[in-house]
């Protein structure tokens, strides 16, 4: 990495060129063309839903797709299309917020560990390793058993789970950048450590962090919906796709559609973030990737 | 010599991890000031009931004393009694650990015999239809939460015209291998979905990297047959990262069992966790979270040892 810095930095690549490169990646394009409509439609929420997602039409329960209800209705006769659209809001909010949370803590930890090295590095990374040795879902469950169930706490739980993963990626990028001449120069100029970390190193380790973060968004949605499937997430009125699928499971013999639509929405959204992450990885940081969990 | 030193260091770190995690579980479940009893009682709490539960759990004793008792109990396999049934926690957890491990091992074997050969095939037939197809499948696989794959499998294969499997439950291996497998197969596939995709992707990318390296070119130039290049020369190097991914995925499985077992009503540790959450049975929950975590740490340790044994290039001990 030390020999060819431009591979993994934003610093050296001109922004228009970066955009052109990104848009020429089929994975990025495909990912965005799925994710953007999902974000926009869910974001608009009840402005675009054909029915009030909470309104029950008890005479029309278990309606098949087509006709008045495009995707059919659930066990209480609520319009499934409207519910899937609104259910996306908390799923997406959770994915992005949990990732942002883990970056706020994980990035500084990784910068400090990678730049300081020695004991500090050793202890911080040991701590991260220990946190990572608890299976993801179990750590999430543990946190949510101690805290009351709410969207904020789910975001917090998943954020905590991801901190060591973001921390590690940041650290390994920081390790190689720390030896660059411009960091040495800043050090000998007598710049403060925070200045060196955030002004000199951070811009040059953004690429792997962005790649990791984009993969994390999909994971956060995956784990968040899994937790709410178990009844540990945000229940109604913030019912997300996980909660919908949990409810639908009790009615699969009456209507498979109830289960199918939120599953499909969830699958497509996570797949889009994975495609985007892979595409960003190919363009920004081509030497790594694969096998992340 | 160096070997023993490295192994000793790894074992010390693993033990330390278990110690810290056990403390964390203790801190988050019991030590929360006053709340343990309230968590158990939920909405039906009265001061008297809270006091009674606190006495029953020994919560009126000092924190440090409880912590020491808890840690000693964990080590000596005395995990207290279930708050609901009064049974010793050990008796509830150990048989369920065995069933969960049966499920995880079957899923792991399925991954190894399918994902690794397919990964090698896709690496050698890069950019052909089979490569594209399997890459597409693996994208779907890594994006499908286990509660979705499990629910869909349940919908497809336990109802309607493809009603081939029981929709849940467990029969012990002593009742016959096929009966046992019949109950195990569907949950194992659900558990396997994400892991299969990861291992496939990892095998493909590290095999591609290996196939492009110089020693493979030399082997080809020497006239070694393609099959031998693939399965003798490249496999040994190309599969090393896969060992690590398999171990990491074992941890993923130890978490996912919670969901899959719940959906297939499979009486393992995961189902026990969900039950303990709903019943607020803290001693059971503590053990049911710690046991799979320790299992995961142990499996990681084993993977590390296997990795170092397989890869002659790794210098053990000194960095």
Coordinates of C-alpha atoms in Angstrom, one line a residue:
Chain A
X1 CA 0.0 0.0 0.0
X2 CA 2.9 2.3 0.8
X3 CA 4.2 2.2 -2.8
X4 CA 0.9 2.9 -4.5
X5 CA -1.2 5.2 -2.4
X6 CA -3.7 6.2 -5.0
X7 CA -5.2 2.7 -5.0
X8 CA -6.8 3.2 -1.7
X9 CA -7.3 7.0 -1.3
X10 CA -9.7 9.6 -2.1
X11 CA -6.9 12.2 -1.8
X12 CA -5.2 11.5 -5.1
X13 CA -8.2 10.7 -7.3
X14 CA -10.1 13.6 -8.9
X15 CA -13.7 13.6 -7.8
X16 CA -15.3 13.6 -11.3
X17 CA -13.0 10.7 -12.3
X18 CA -14.1 8.8 -9.1
X19 CA -17.8 9.3 -10.0
X20 CA -17.1 8.2 -13.6
X21 CA -15.3 5.1 -12.3
X22 CA -18.1 4.3 -9.9
X23 CA -20.8 4.7 -12.5
X24 CA -18.9 2.4 -14.9
X25 CA -19.1 -0.4 -12.3
X26 CA -22.1 -2.7 -13.1
X27 CA -22.4 -3.7 -9.4
X28 CA -22.5 -0.1 -8.2
X29 CA -25.1 0.8 -10.8
X30 CA -27.3 -2.3 -10.1
X31 CA -27.0 -1.7 -6.4
X32 CA -28.0 1.9 -6.6
X33 CA -30.8 1.2 -9.1
X34 CA -32.4 -1.1 -6.5
X35 CA -31.5 0.9 -3.3
X36 CA -32.4 4.4 -4.5
X37 CA -36.1 3.6 -5.3
X38 CA -36.4 1.7 -2.1
X39 CA -35.1 4.6 -0.1
X40 CA -37.2 7.2 -1.9
X41 CA -40.4 5.2 -1.8
X42 CA -40.1 4.2 1.8
X43 CA -38.9 7.7 2.7
X44 CA -42.0 9.2 1.2
X45 CA -44.0 6.7 3.2
X46 CA -47.6 7.5 3.6
X47 CA -47.5 10.1 0.9
X48 CA -47.3 7.4 -1.7
X49 CA -49.0 4.4 0.0
X50 CA -52.3 3.5 -1.7
X51 CA -54.0 2.9 1.7
X52 CA -53.5 3.9 5.3
X53 CA -51.1 1.1 6.4
X54 CA -52.8 0.8 9.7
X55 CA -56.3 0.8 8.4
X56 CA -58.0 -2.7 8.7
X57 CA -60.4 -3.9 6.0
X58 CA -61.6 -6.9 7.9
X59 CA -63.9 -8.1 5.1
X60 CA -61.0 -8.2 2.7
X61 CA -58.6 -10.1 4.9
X62 CA -56.1 -12.6 3.2
X63 CA -56.9 -11.0 -0.2
X64 CA -54.7 -12.3 -3.0
X65 CA -52.6 -9.9 -5.0
X66 CA -54.2 -8.0 -7.9
X67 CA -57.4 -6.0 -8.0
X68 CA -58.0 -3.3 -5.3
X69 CA -55.0 -4.3 -3.2
X70 CA -52.0 -4.7 -5.5
X71 CA -50.1 -7.0 -3.3
X72 CA -53.0 -8.4 -1.3
X73 CA -53.9 -8.0 2.4
X74 CA -52.8 -9.5 5.7
X75 CA -54.6 -11.2 8.5
X76 CA -56.4 -8.0 9.5
X77 CA -57.1 -7.0 5.9
X78 CA -54.5 -4.3 5.9
X79 CA -53.0 -3.4 2.5
X80 CA -49.7 -5.2 2.2
X81 CA -48.1 -2.8 -0.3
X82 CA -48.7 0.1 2.1
X83 CA -47.3 -1.9 5.0
X84 CA -44.2 -3.0 3.1
X85 CA -43.5 0.6 2.1
X86 CA -43.9 2.0 5.6
X87 CA -42.1 -1.0 7.1
X88 CA -39.0 -0.1 5.1
X89 CA -38.6 3.1 7.0
X90 CA -37.5 1.6 10.3
X91 CA -35.5 -1.1 8.5
X92 CA -33.5 1.5 6.5
X93 CA -33.2 3.9 9.4
X94 CA -31.8 1.1 11.5
X95 CA -29.3 0.1 8.9
X96 CA -27.9 3.5 8.3
X97 CA -28.0 4.8 11.9
X98 CA -26.4 1.7 13.4
X99 CA -23.6 1.9 10.8
X100 CA -23.1 5.6 11.5
X101 CA -23.0 4.9 15.3
X102 CA -20.3 2.2 14.8
X103 CA -18.2 4.6 12.7
X104 CA -18.4 7.3 15.2
X105 CA -16.7 5.0 17.8
X106 CA -14.9 2.5 15.6
X107 CA -13.0 4.9 13.3
X108 CA -11.3 6.9 16.2
X109 CA -10.4 3.6 17.9
X110 CA -8.9 2.2 14.8
X111 CA -7.0 5.5 14.1
X112 CA -5.6 5.6 17.6
X113 CA -4.6 1.9 17.6
X114 CA -3.0 2.1 14.2
X115 CA -1.1 5.3 14.8
X116 CA 0.0 4.9 18.4
X117 CA 1.0 1.2 18.0
X118 CA 2.7 -0.6 20.8
X119 CA 0.8 -1.2 24.1
X120 CA -2.2 1.0 23.1
X121 CA -2.7 -0.9 19.9
X122 CA -2.3 -4.3 21.7
X123 CA -4.8 -3.6 24.4
X124 CA -7.4 -1.9 22.1
X125 CA -7.2 -4.7 19.5
X126 CA -7.4 -7.4 22.2
X127 CA -10.6 -5.7 23.5
X128 CA -12.0 -5.7 20.0
X129 CA -11.1 -9.3 19.5
X130 CA -12.9 -10.2 22.7
X131 CA -16.1 -8.3 21.6
X132 CA -15.9 -10.1 18.2
X133 CA -15.7 -13.5 19.8
X134 CA -19.3 -13.2 20.9
X135 CA -21.6 -14.4 18.1
X136 CA -23.2 -11.2 16.6
X137 CA -26.8 -12.2 17.2
X138 CA -26.1 -13.3 20.8
X139 CA -24.4 -10.0 21.7
X140 CA -27.3 -8.1 20.2
X141 CA -29.7 -10.3 22.3
X142 CA -27.6 -9.7 25.4
X143 CA -27.8 -5.9 25.0
X144 CA -31.5 -5.9 24.2
X145 CA -32.3 -8.1 27.2
X146 CA -30.6 -5.5 29.5
X147 CA -32.3 -2.6 27.7
X148 CA -36.0 -2.0 26.9
X149 CA -37.0 -2.8 23.3
X150 CA -37.1 0.3 21.1
X151 CA -35.8 1.4 17.8
X152 CA -33.1 3.5 19.4
X153 CA -31.8 0.6 21.5
X154 CA -31.7 -1.8 18.6
X155 CA -29.6 0.8 16.7
X156 CA -27.4 1.1 19.8
X157 CA -27.0 -2.7 20.1
X158 CA -26.1 -3.2 16.5
X159 CA -23.8 -0.2 16.6
X160 CA -21.9 -1.7 19.5
X161 CA -21.7 -5.0 17.7
X162 CA -20.1 -3.4 14.7
X163 CA -17.6 -1.1 16.5
X164 CA -14.8 -3.7 16.6
X165 CA -15.3 -4.6 12.9
X166 CA -15.0 -0.9 11.8
X167 CA -12.2 -0.4 14.3
X168 CA -10.2 -3.3 12.8
X169 CA -10.5 -2.1 9.2
X170 CA -9.6 1.4 10.1
X171 CA -6.6 0.2 12.1
X172 CA -5.1 -1.9 9.4
X173 CA -5.4 1.0 6.9
X174 CA -4.0 3.4 9.4
X175 CA -1.0 1.1 10.1
X176 CA 0.3 1.5 6.5
X177 CA -0.5 5.2 6.1
X178 CA 1.2 6.1 9.4
X179 CA 4.6 5.5 7.9
X180 CA 3.9 7.8 4.9
X181 CA 6.2 10.9 4.5
X182 CA 3.4 13.4 4.9
X183 CA 2.5 11.9 8.3
X184 CA 6.1 12.1 9.3
X185 CA 6.3 15.7 8.2
X186 CA 3.3 16.6 10.2
X187 CA 4.8 15.0 13.2
X188 CA 8.0 16.8 12.9
X189 CA 6.2 20.1 12.3
X190 CA 4.8 19.5 15.8
X191 CA 1.2 19.1 14.8
X192 CA -1.1 17.7 17.6
X193 CA -2.1 14.1 17.6
X194 CA -5.8 14.8 16.9
X195 CA -4.7 17.0 13.9
X196 CA -2.6 14.2 12.5
X197 CA -5.2 11.5 13.1
X198 CA -8.2 13.4 11.6
X199 CA -6.6 15.8 9.1
X200 CA -3.6 13.8 7.8
X201 CA -4.5 10.1 8.2
X202 CA -8.3 10.0 8.1
X203 CA -8.8 11.4 4.5
X204 CA -6.3 8.8 3.3
X205 CA -8.0 5.8 4.9
X206 CA -11.5 6.7 3.9
X207 CA -11.7 4.2 1.0
X208 CA -11.6 1.0 3.0
X209 CA -13.8 2.6 5.7
X210 CA -16.4 3.5 3.1
X211 CA -16.3 0.0 1.6
X212 CA -16.7 -1.6 5.1
X213 CA -19.5 0.8 6.0
X214 CA -21.5 0.1 2.9
X215 CA -21.3 -3.7 3.6
X216 CA -22.3 -3.0 7.2
X217 CA -25.5 -1.2 6.3
X218 CA -26.9 -4.4 4.8
X219 CA -25.7 -6.5 7.8
X220 CA -27.3 -4.0 10.2
X221 CA -30.6 -4.4 8.4
X222 CA -30.1 -8.2 8.4
X223 CA -29.4 -8.4 12.1
X224 CA -31.9 -5.7 13.1
X225 CA -34.8 -7.4 11.4
X226 CA -33.6 -10.7 12.9
X227 CA -33.8 -9.2 16.4
X228 CA -37.2 -7.7 15.7
X229 CA -38.3 -11.1 14.3
X230 CA -37.4 -12.5 17.8
X231 CA -39.6 -9.8 19.4
X232 CA -36.6 -7.8 20.6
X233 CA -36.9 -4.9 18.2
X234 CA -39.2 -2.0 17.7
X235 CA -42.7 -3.4 17.7
X236 CA -45.7 -1.5 16.4
X237 CA -46.2 1.3 15.5
X238 CA -42.6 1.1 14.2
X239 CA -43.1 -2.4 12.8
X240 CA -40.3 -3.2 10.4
X241 CA -40.0 -6.0 7.9
X242 CA -38.7 -8.4 10.5
X243 CA -41.7 -7.9 12.7
X244 CA -44.0 -8.2 9.6
X245 CA -42.4 -11.6 8.7
X246 CA -42.7 -12.8 12.3
X247 CA -46.4 -12.0 12.2
X248 CA -46.8 -13.5 8.7
X249 CA -45.3 -16.8 9.8
X250 CA -48.4 -17.5 11.9
X251 CA -50.5 -17.1 8.8
X252 CA -48.5 -18.9 6.1
X253 CA -51.3 -21.5 5.6
X254 CA -53.9 -18.8 4.9
X255 CA -51.8 -16.5 2.7
X256 CA -48.2 -17.0 1.5
X257 CA -48.1 -13.4 0.2
X258 CA -48.0 -11.9 3.6
X259 CA -44.7 -13.7 4.2
X260 CA -43.4 -13.3 0.6
X261 CA -43.5 -9.5 0.1
X262 CA -41.6 -8.3 3.1
X263 CA -39.1 -11.1 2.6
X264 CA -38.6 -10.0 -0.9
X265 CA -38.2 -6.4 0.0
X266 CA -35.7 -7.3 2.7
X267 CA -33.8 -9.6 0.4
X268 CA -33.6 -7.0 -2.4
X269 CA -32.5 -4.2 -0.1
X270 CA -29.8 -6.2 1.6
X271 CA -28.7 -7.5 -1.8
X272 CA -28.5 -4.0 -3.2
X273 CA -26.2 -2.9 -0.3
X274 CA -24.0 -5.9 -0.8
X275 CA -23.7 -5.2 -4.6
X276 CA -22.9 -1.6 -3.8
X277 CA -20.3 -2.6 -1.2
X278 CA -18.7 -5.1 -3.6
X279 CA -18.7 -2.5 -6.4
X280 CA -17.2 0.2 -4.2
X281 CA -14.6 -2.4 -3.1
X282 CA -13.6 -3.1 -6.7
X283 CA -13.2 0.5 -7.6
X284 CA -11.7 2.0 -4.4
X285 CA -9.9 -0.8 -2.7
X286 CA -9.3 -3.6 -5.1
X287 CA -6.9 -5.8 -3.2
X288 CA -9.2 -6.9 -0.3
X289 CA -12.6 -8.3 0.1
X290 CA -14.5 -11.5 0.4
X291 CA -15.4 -13.6 3.4
X292 CA -16.5 -10.8 5.7
X293 CA -18.9 -11.5 8.6
Chain B
X1 CA 9.5 -25.3 21.1
X2 CA 8.3 -22.3 19.3
X3 CA 5.1 -24.2 18.5
X4 CA 4.3 -24.8 22.2
X5 CA 5.0 -21.1 23.0
X6 CA 2.6 -19.9 20.4
X7 CA -0.1 -22.4 21.4
X8 CA 0.3 -21.4 25.1
X9 CA -0.1 -17.7 24.2
X10 CA -3.3 -18.4 22.1
X11 CA -4.8 -20.5 24.9
X12 CA -4.1 -17.7 27.5
X13 CA -5.8 -15.2 25.2
X14 CA -8.8 -17.5 24.6
X15 CA -9.2 -18.1 28.4
X16 CA -8.9 -14.3 29.0
X17 CA -11.7 -13.8 26.4
X18 CA -14.0 -16.3 28.1
X19 CA -13.3 -14.6 31.5
X20 CA -14.1 -11.1 30.1
X21 CA -17.2 -12.3 28.3
X22 CA -18.5 -14.1 31.4
X23 CA -18.1 -10.9 33.4
X24 CA -19.9 -9.0 30.6
X25 CA -22.8 -11.4 30.7
X26 CA -22.9 -11.1 34.5
X27 CA -22.8 -7.4 34.3
X28 CA -25.5 -7.1 31.8
X29 CA -27.9 -9.5 33.3
X30 CA -27.6 -9.6 37.1
X31 CA -25.7 -6.6 38.2
X32 CA -28.0 -4.0 36.7
X33 CA -29.1 -2.2 39.9
X34 CA -32.3 -3.6 41.2
X35 CA -33.6 -4.3 37.7
X36 CA -33.1 -8.1 37.6
X37 CA -36.0 -8.8 39.8
X38 CA -38.1 -6.2 38.0
X39 CA -37.1 -7.7 34.6
X40 CA -38.3 -11.1 35.8
X41 CA -41.6 -9.7 37.2
X42 CA -42.2 -7.4 34.2
X43 CA -45.6 -5.6 34.6
X44 CA -46.7 -7.6 37.6
X45 CA -44.2 -6.2 40.1
X46 CA -45.1 -5.3 43.7
X47 CA -42.4 -4.4 46.3
X48 CA -43.0 -7.6 48.1
X49 CA -42.7 -9.8 45.0
X50 CA -39.5 -7.9 44.0
X51 CA -38.0 -8.6 47.5
X52 CA -39.0 -12.2 47.4
X53 CA -37.3 -12.8 44.0
X54 CA -34.2 -10.9 45.1
X55 CA -33.9 -13.2 48.1
X56 CA -34.5 -16.2 46.0
X57 CA -31.8 -15.2 43.6
X58 CA -29.5 -14.1 46.4
X59 CA -29.7 -10.5 45.0
X60 CA -29.7 -9.0 48.5
X61 CA -26.0 -10.1 48.9
X62 CA -23.2 -7.7 48.0
X63 CA -22.3 -7.5 44.3
X64 CA -18.7 -8.7 44.7
X65 CA -19.8 -11.8 46.6
X66 CA -22.3 -12.6 43.9
X67 CA -19.8 -12.1 41.2
X68 CA -17.3 -14.5 42.8
X69 CA -20.0 -17.1 43.3
X70 CA -21.1 -16.7 39.7
X71 CA -17.6 -17.1 38.3
X72 CA -16.8 -20.1 40.5
X73 CA -20.2 -21.6 39.5
X74 CA -19.4 -21.1 35.8
X75 CA -16.1 -22.9 36.1
X76 CA -17.3 -25.8 38.3
X77 CA -20.4 -26.3 36.0
X78 CA -22.7 -25.3 38.8
X79 CA -24.9 -22.8 36.9
X80 CA -27.7 -22.3 39.5
X81 CA -31.3 -23.2 39.0
X82 CA -33.9 -22.2 36.5
X83 CA -36.1 -19.5 38.0
X84 CA -39.1 -21.0 36.2
X85 CA -38.8 -24.8 36.7
X86 CA -36.2 -24.9 39.5
X87 CA -34.2 -27.5 37.6
X88 CA -30.4 -27.2 37.6
X89 CA -29.4 -25.0 34.6
X90 CA -26.7 -27.5 33.7
X91 CA -29.2 -30.2 33.1
X92 CA -31.3 -28.0 30.8
X93 CA -28.3 -26.6 28.8
X94 CA -26.0 -29.6 28.2
X95 CA -28.5 -31.8 26.3
X96 CA -29.5 -28.8 24.2
X97 CA -25.9 -28.0 23.4
X98 CA -25.6 -31.5 22.1
X99 CA -28.6 -31.1 19.8
X100 CA -27.4 -27.6 18.6
X101 CA -24.0 -29.0 17.9
X102 CA -25.6 -31.9 15.9
X103 CA -27.4 -29.3 13.8
X104 CA -24.4 -27.1 13.4
X105 CA -22.1 -30.0 12.4
X106 CA -24.5 -31.3 9.8
X107 CA -24.8 -27.8 8.4
X108 CA -21.0 -27.4 8.4
X109 CA -20.5 -30.7 6.7
X110 CA -23.0 -29.7 4.1
X111 CA -21.1 -26.5 3.5
X112 CA -17.8 -28.2 3.2
X113 CA -19.0 -30.9 0.7
X114 CA -20.9 -28.4 -1.5
X115 CA -19.4 -24.9 -1.2
X116 CA -15.7 -25.8 -1.4
X117 CA -15.9 -28.0 -4.6
X118 CA -18.3 -25.5 -6.2
X119 CA -15.9 -22.7 -5.3
X120 CA -13.0 -24.5 -7.0
X121 CA -15.1 -25.2 -10.1
X122 CA -16.2 -21.5 -10.4
X123 CA -12.6 -20.4 -9.9
X124 CA -11.4 -22.7 -12.7
X125 CA -14.3 -21.9 -15.0
X126 CA -14.2 -18.1 -14.4
X127 CA -16.7 -16.0 -16.3
X128 CA -18.6 -19.0 -17.7
X129 CA -22.3 -19.5 -17.2
X130 CA -21.8 -21.8 -14.2
X131 CA -19.6 -19.1 -12.6
X132 CA -22.1 -16.4 -13.2
X133 CA -25.0 -18.6 -12.0
X134 CA -23.3 -19.5 -8.7
X135 CA -22.1 -15.9 -8.1
X136 CA -25.7 -14.8 -8.5
X137 CA -26.8 -17.5 -6.1
X138 CA -24.2 -16.5 -3.6
X139 CA -25.4 -12.9 -3.8
X140 CA -28.9 -14.0 -2.9
X141 CA -27.4 -16.3 -0.2
X142 CA -25.4 -13.6 1.7
X143 CA -28.4 -11.3 1.5
X144 CA -31.0 -13.6 2.9
X145 CA -31.5 -13.5 6.7
X146 CA -31.9 -16.9 8.2
X147 CA -35.5 -16.2 9.4
X148 CA -36.4 -15.5 5.7
X149 CA -34.7 -18.6 4.3
X150 CA -36.1 -20.8 7.2
X151 CA -39.7 -19.4 6.7
X152 CA -39.5 -19.9 3.0
X153 CA -38.2 -23.5 3.3
X154 CA -41.0 -24.2 5.8
X155 CA -43.5 -22.8 3.4
X156 CA -42.1 -24.8 0.4
X157 CA -41.3 -28.2 1.8
X158 CA -43.7 -28.8 4.7
X159 CA -47.0 -27.8 3.0
X160 CA -48.6 -28.2 -0.4
X161 CA -47.3 -30.6 -3.1
X162 CA -43.7 -30.7 -1.9
X163 CA -44.6 -31.8 1.6
X164 CA -41.4 -33.8 2.1
X165 CA -40.2 -32.9 5.5
X166 CA -41.7 -32.6 9.0
X167 CA -42.3 -29.0 10.0
X168 CA -40.2 -29.3 13.1
X169 CA -39.1 -31.3 16.1
X170 CA -36.2 -33.6 16.8
X171 CA -35.7 -37.3 17.0
X172 CA -32.5 -38.6 18.7
X173 CA -29.9 -40.4 16.7
X174 CA -30.6 -43.6 18.6
X175 CA -34.0 -43.8 16.8
X176 CA -32.2 -44.4 13.5
X177 CA -30.0 -42.3 11.3
X178 CA -32.5 -41.5 8.6
X179 CA -35.2 -40.5 10.9
X180 CA -32.7 -38.2 12.7
X181 CA -31.5 -36.7 9.4
X182 CA -35.1 -36.2 8.2
X183 CA -35.8 -33.8 11.0
X184 CA -32.4 -32.2 10.8
X185 CA -32.0 -31.6 7.1
X186 CA -34.4 -28.6 6.6
X187 CA -33.1 -26.5 9.6
X188 CA -29.5 -27.4 8.6
X189 CA -30.2 -26.1 5.0
X190 CA -31.7 -22.9 6.5
X191 CA -28.7 -22.5 8.8
X192 CA -26.4 -23.3 5.9
X193 CA -27.6 -20.7 3.4
X194 CA -25.5 -17.7 4.4
X195 CA -22.5 -19.7 5.3
X196 CA -22.5 -21.7 2.1
X197 CA -22.5 -18.4 0.1
X198 CA -19.6 -17.0 2.1
X199 CA -17.5 -20.1 1.9
X200 CA -18.2 -20.3 -1.9
X201 CA -17.1 -16.7 -2.4
X202 CA -14.0 -17.1 -0.3
X203 CA -13.0 -20.3 -1.9
X204 CA -13.5 -18.8 -5.4
X205 CA -11.5 -15.6 -4.7
X206 CA -8.6 -17.3 -3.0
X207 CA -8.5 -20.1 -5.6
X208 CA -8.4 -17.5 -8.4
X209 CA -5.5 -15.7 -6.6
X210 CA -3.7 -19.0 -6.2
X211 CA -4.3 -20.1 -9.8
X212 CA -2.7 -16.8 -11.0
X213 CA 0.5 -17.3 -8.9
X214 CA 3.9 -18.3 -10.3
X215 CA 4.1 -21.8 -8.9
X216 CA 0.9 -22.8 -10.6
X217 CA 2.3 -21.5 -13.9
X218 CA 5.4 -23.5 -13.4
X219 CA 3.4 -26.6 -12.7
X220 CA 1.4 -26.0 -15.9
X221 CA 4.5 -25.4 -17.9
X222 CA 6.0 -28.7 -16.5
X223 CA 3.0 -30.4 -18.1
X224 CA 1.1 -31.3 -14.9
X225 CA -2.5 -32.2 -15.8
X226 CA -5.1 -29.5 -15.2
X227 CA -7.0 -31.7 -12.7
X228 CA -3.8 -32.3 -10.7
X229 CA -2.9 -28.5 -10.8
X230 CA -6.4 -27.8 -9.4
X231 CA -6.8 -30.4 -6.8
X232 CA -3.2 -31.1 -5.8
X233 CA -1.2 -27.9 -6.2
X234 CA -3.7 -25.1 -5.9
X235 CA -6.1 -26.5 -3.4
X236 CA -3.6 -26.7 -0.5
X237 CA -2.8 -23.0 -0.8
X238 CA -6.1 -21.8 -2.0
X239 CA -8.1 -23.4 0.8
X240 CA -6.1 -21.9 3.7
X241 CA -8.2 -18.7 4.0
X242 CA -11.3 -20.9 3.7
X243 CA -10.4 -22.6 7.0
X244 CA -10.5 -19.2 8.8
X245 CA -13.8 -18.3 7.1
X246 CA -15.3 -21.6 8.2
X247 CA -14.3 -21.0 11.8
X248 CA -15.8 -17.4 11.7
X249 CA -18.9 -18.8 10.2
X250 CA -19.2 -21.3 12.9
X251 CA -19.7 -18.3 15.2
X252 CA -22.3 -16.9 12.8
X253 CA -24.1 -20.3 13.0
X254 CA -24.0 -20.3 16.8
X255 CA -26.0 -17.0 16.7
X256 CA -28.3 -18.0 13.8
X257 CA -29.4 -21.2 15.6
X258 CA -31.6 -18.9 17.8
X259 CA -33.7 -18.1 14.8
X260 CA -33.6 -21.4 12.9
X261 CA -34.4 -23.5 16.0
X262 CA -37.3 -21.1 16.9
X263 CA -38.8 -21.5 13.4
X264 CA -38.4 -25.3 13.2
X265 CA -39.3 -25.8 16.9
X266 CA -35.9 -27.6 17.2
X267 CA -35.2 -28.2 21.0
X268 CA -31.7 -26.8 21.0
X269 CA -29.8 -24.0 22.7
X270 CA -31.3 -21.3 20.4
X271 CA -34.8 -22.3 21.3
X272 CA -33.8 -22.2 24.9
X273 CA -32.5 -18.7 24.6
X274 CA -35.8 -17.4 23.1
X275 CA -37.7 -19.2 25.8
X276 CA -35.5 -17.8 28.5
X277 CA -35.9 -14.3 27.1
X278 CA -39.7 -14.6 27.1
X279 CA -39.8 -16.1 30.6
X280 CA -37.1 -13.8 31.9
X281 CA -35.2 -16.8 33.2
X282 CA -31.8 -15.1 33.8
X283 CA -29.7 -18.0 35.0
X284 CA -30.7 -20.1 32.0
X285 CA -30.2 -17.1 29.6
X286 CA -26.7 -16.5 31.0
X287 CA -25.6 -20.1 30.5
X288 CA -27.3 -20.4 27.1
X289 CA -25.4 -17.3 25.8
X290 CA -22.1 -18.2 27.4
X291 CA -22.0 -21.9 26.2
X292 CA -22.2 -21.2 22.5
X293 CA -19.8 -18.3 22.8
X294 CA -17.2 -20.5 24.5
X295 CA -17.9 -23.1 21.8
X296 CA -17.1 -20.5 19.2
X297 CA -13.9 -19.3 20.9
X298 CA -12.8 -23.0 21.1
X299 CA -13.5 -23.6 17.5
X300 CA -11.6 -20.4 16.5
X301 CA -8.6 -21.7 18.6
X302 CA -8.8 -25.0 16.8
X303 CA -9.0 -23.3 13.4
X304 CA -5.9 -21.3 14.3
X305 CA -4.0 -24.5 15.3
X306 CA -5.1 -26.3 12.1
X307 CA -4.1 -23.2 10.0
X308 CA -0.6 -23.1 11.5
X309 CA -0.2 -26.9 11.0
X310 CA -1.3 -26.6 7.3
X311 CA 0.7 -23.6 6.3
X312 CA 4.4 -24.2 6.5
X313 CA 5.0 -20.5 5.7
X314 CA 3.7 -19.3 9.0
X315 CA 6.4 -18.6 11.5
X316 CA 5.1 -19.6 14.8
X317 CA 5.8 -17.6 18.0
X318 CA 8.0 -14.6 17.2
X319 CA 6.5 -11.9 14.9

